[in-house]
PDB file of C-alpha atoms in Angstrom:
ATOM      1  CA  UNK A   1     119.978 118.905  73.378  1.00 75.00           C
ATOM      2  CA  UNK A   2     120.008 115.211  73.970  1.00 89.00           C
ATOM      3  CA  UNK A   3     117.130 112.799  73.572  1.00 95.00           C
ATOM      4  CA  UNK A   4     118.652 110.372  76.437  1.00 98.00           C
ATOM      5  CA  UNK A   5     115.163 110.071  78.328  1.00 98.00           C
ATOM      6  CA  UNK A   6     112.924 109.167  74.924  1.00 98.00           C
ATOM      7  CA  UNK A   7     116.079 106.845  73.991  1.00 98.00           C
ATOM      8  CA  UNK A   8     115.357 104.878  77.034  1.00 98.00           C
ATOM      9  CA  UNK A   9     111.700 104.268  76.480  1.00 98.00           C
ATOM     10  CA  UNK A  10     112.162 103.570  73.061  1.00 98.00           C
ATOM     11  CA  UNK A  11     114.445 101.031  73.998  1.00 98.00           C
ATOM     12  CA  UNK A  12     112.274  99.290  76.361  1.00 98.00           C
ATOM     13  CA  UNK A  13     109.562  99.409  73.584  1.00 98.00           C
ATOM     14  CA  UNK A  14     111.619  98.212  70.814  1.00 98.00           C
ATOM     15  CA  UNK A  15     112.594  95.048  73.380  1.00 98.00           C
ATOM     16  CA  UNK A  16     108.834  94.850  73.648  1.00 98.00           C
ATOM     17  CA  UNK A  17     107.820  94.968  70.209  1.00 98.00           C
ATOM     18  CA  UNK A  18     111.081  91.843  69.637  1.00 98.00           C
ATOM     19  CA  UNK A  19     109.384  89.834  72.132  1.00 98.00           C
ATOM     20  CA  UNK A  20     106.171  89.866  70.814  1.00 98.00           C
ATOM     21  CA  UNK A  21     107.700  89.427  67.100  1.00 98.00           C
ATOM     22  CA  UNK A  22     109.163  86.643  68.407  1.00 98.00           C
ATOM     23  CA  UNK A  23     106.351  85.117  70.117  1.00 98.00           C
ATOM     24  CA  UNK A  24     104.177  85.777  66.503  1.00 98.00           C
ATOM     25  CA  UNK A  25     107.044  83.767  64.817  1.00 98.00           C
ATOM     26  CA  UNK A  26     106.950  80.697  67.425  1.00 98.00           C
ATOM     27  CA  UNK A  27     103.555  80.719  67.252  1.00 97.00           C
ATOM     28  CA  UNK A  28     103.717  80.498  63.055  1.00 97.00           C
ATOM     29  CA  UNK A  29     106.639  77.523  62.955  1.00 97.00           C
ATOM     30  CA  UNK A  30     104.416  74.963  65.499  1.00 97.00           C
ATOM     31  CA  UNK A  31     101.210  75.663  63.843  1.00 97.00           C
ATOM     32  CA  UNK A  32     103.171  75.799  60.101  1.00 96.00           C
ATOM     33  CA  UNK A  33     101.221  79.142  59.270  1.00 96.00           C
ATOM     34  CA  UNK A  34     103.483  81.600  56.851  1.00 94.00           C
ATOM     35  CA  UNK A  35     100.502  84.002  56.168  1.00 94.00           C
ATOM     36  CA  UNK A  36      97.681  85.054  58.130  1.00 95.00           C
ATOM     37  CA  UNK A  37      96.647  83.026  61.755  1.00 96.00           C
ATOM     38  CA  UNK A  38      95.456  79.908  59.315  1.00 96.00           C
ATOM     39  CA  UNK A  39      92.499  79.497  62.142  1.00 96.00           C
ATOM     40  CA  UNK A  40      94.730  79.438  64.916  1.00 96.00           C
ATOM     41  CA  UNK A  41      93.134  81.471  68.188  1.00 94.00           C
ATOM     42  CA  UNK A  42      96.426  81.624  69.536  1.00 95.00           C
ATOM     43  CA  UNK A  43      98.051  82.829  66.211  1.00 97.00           C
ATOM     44  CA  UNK A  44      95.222  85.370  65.930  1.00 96.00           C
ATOM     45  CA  UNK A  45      96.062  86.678  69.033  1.00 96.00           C
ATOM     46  CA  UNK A  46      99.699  86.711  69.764  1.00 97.00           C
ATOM     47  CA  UNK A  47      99.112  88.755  65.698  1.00 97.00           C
ATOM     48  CA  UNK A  48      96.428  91.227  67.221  1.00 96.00           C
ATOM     49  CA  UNK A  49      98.944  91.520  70.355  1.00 97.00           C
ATOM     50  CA  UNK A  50     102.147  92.677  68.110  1.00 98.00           C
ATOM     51  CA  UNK A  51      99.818  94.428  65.868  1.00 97.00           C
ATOM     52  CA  UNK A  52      98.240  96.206  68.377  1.00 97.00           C
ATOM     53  CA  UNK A  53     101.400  97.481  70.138  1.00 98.00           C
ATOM     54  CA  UNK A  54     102.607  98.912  66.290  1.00 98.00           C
ATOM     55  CA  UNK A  55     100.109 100.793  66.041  1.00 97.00           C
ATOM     56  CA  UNK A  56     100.189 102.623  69.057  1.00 98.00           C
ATOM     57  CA  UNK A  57     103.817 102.766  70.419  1.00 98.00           C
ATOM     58  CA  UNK A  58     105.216 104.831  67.470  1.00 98.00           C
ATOM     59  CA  UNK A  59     102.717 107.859  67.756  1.00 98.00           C
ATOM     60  CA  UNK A  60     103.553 107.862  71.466  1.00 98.00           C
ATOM     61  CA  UNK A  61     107.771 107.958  70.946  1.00 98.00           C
ATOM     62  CA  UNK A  62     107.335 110.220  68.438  1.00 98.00           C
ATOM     63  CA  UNK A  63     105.363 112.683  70.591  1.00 98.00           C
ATOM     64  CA  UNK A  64     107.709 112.172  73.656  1.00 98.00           C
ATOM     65  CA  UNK A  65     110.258 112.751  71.173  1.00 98.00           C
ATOM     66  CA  UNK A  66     108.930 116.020  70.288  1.00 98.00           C
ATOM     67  CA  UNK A  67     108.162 116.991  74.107  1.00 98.00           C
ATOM     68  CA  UNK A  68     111.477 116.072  75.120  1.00 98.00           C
ATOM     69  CA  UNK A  69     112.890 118.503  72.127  1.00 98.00           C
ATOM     70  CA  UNK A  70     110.185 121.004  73.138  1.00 97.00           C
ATOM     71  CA  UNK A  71     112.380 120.800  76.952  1.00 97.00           C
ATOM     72  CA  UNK A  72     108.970 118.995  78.360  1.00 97.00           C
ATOM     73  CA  UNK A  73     109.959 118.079  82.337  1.00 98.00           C
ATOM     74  CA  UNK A  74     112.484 114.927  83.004  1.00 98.00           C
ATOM     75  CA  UNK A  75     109.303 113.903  85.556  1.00 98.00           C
ATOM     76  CA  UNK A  76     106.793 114.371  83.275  1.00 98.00           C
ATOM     77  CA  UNK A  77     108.659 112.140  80.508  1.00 98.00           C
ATOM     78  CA  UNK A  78     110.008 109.498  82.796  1.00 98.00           C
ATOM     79  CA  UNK A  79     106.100 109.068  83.969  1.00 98.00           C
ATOM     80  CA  UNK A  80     104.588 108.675  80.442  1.00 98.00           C
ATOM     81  CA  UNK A  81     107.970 106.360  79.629  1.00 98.00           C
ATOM     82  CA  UNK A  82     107.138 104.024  82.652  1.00 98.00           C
ATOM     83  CA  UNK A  83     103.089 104.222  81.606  1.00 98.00           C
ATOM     84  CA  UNK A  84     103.784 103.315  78.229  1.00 98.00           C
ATOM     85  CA  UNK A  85     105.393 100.531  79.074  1.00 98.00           C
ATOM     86  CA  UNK A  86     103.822  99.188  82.135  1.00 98.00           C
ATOM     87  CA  UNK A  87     100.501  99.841  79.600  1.00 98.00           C
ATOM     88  CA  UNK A  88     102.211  97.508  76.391  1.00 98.00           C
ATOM     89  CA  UNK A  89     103.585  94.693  78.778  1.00 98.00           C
ATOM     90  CA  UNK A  90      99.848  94.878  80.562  1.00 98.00           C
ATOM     91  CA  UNK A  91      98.116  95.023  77.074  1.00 97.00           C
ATOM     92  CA  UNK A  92      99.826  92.244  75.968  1.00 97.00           C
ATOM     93  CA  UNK A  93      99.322  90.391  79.117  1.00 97.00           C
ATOM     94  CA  UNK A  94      95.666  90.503  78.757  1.00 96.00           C
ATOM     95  CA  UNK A  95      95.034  89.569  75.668  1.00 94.00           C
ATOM     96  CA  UNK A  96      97.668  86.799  75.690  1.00 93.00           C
ATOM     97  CA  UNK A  97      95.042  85.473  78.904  1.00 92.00           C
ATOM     98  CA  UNK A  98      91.775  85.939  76.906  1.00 89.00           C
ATOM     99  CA  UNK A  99      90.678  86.923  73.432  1.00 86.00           C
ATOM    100  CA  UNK A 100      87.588  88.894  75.992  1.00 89.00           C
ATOM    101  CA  UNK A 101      87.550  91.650  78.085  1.00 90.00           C
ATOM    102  CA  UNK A 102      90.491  91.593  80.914  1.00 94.00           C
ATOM    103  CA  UNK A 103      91.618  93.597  83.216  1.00 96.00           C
ATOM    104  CA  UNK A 104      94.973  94.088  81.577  1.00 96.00           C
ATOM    105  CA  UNK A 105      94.141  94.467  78.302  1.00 95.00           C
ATOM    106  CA  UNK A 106      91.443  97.590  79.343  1.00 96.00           C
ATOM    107  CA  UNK A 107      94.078  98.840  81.715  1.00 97.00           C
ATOM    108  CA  UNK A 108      96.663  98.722  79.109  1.00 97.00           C
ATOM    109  CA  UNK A 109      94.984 100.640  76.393  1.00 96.00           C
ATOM    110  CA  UNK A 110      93.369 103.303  78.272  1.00 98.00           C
ATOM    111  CA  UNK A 111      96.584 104.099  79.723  1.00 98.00           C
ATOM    112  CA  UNK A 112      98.627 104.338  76.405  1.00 98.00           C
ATOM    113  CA  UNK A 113      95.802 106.222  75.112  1.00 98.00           C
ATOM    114  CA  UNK A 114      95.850 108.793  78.434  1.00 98.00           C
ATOM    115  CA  UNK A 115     100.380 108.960  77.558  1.00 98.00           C
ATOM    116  CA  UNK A 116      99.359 109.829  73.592  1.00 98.00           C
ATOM    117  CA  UNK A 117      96.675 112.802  74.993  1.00 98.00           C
ATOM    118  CA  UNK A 118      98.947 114.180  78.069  1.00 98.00           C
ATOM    119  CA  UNK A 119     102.007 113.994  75.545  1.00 98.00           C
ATOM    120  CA  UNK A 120      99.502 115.190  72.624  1.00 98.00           C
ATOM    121  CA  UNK A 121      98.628 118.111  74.994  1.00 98.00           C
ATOM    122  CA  UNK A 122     102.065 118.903  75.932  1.00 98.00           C
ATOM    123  CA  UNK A 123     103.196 119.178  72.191  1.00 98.00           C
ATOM    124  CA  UNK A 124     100.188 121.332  71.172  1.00 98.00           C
ATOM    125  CA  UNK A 125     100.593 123.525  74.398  1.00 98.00           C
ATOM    126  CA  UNK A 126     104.548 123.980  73.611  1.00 96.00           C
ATOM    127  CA  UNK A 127     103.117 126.053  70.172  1.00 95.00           C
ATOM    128  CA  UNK A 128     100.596 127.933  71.674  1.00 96.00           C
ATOM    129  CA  UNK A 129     102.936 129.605  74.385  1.00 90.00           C
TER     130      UNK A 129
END
């Protein structure tokens, strides 16, 4: 069995994850900051952003992985793929706008948070059948 579908998403993520990485490292060389945000609002949150998107975009591959394995729908995969990443790149978004509540940033984490339950579910359903 191939893993083409969670391959693709985990692409798109991975380019994600770079371009935030990057933007963290731009961020340190103009304000000359090697550890921490050294006070800088910006720094903080362009680290929150990246760190935020760590946390959660593994645990979501990994159980699309698993689905995909488990011979989970092509829909069903492709939909959580294109959630997950329309949720990062609106996450991001957000909080790159306003260190507050946005739009974006709510609408990005409840939506990678509803891909990690409906893939959760899908994982856990796949052993009890």
């Amino acid at each position: 069995m191939t893993v083409r579908i969670t391959g693709l998403y985990a692409g798109m993520c991975a380019v994600i994850l770079l371009a935030l990485a990057v933007r963290v490292i731009l961020l340190r060389w103009s304000t000359k900051t090697g550890i921490g945000d050294g006070g800088d609002r910006r720094l903080a949150r362009a680290i929150r952003i990246h760190g935020n998107a760590i946390e959660y975009v593994p645990i979501a591959l990994i159980l699309m992985l698993i689905a995909e394995l488990l011979g989970a729908a092509p829909a069903l995969l492709h939909g959580c793929g294109i959630a997950l990443v329309a949720a990062r790149i609106s996450h991001a978004l957000g909080l790159a706008s306003t260190a507050g509540v946005s739009v974006g940033r709510s609408l990005g984490i409840t939506v990678n948070f509803a891909v990690i339950l409906v893939l959760a579910w899908v994982d856990i359903a796949a052993f009890l059948h």
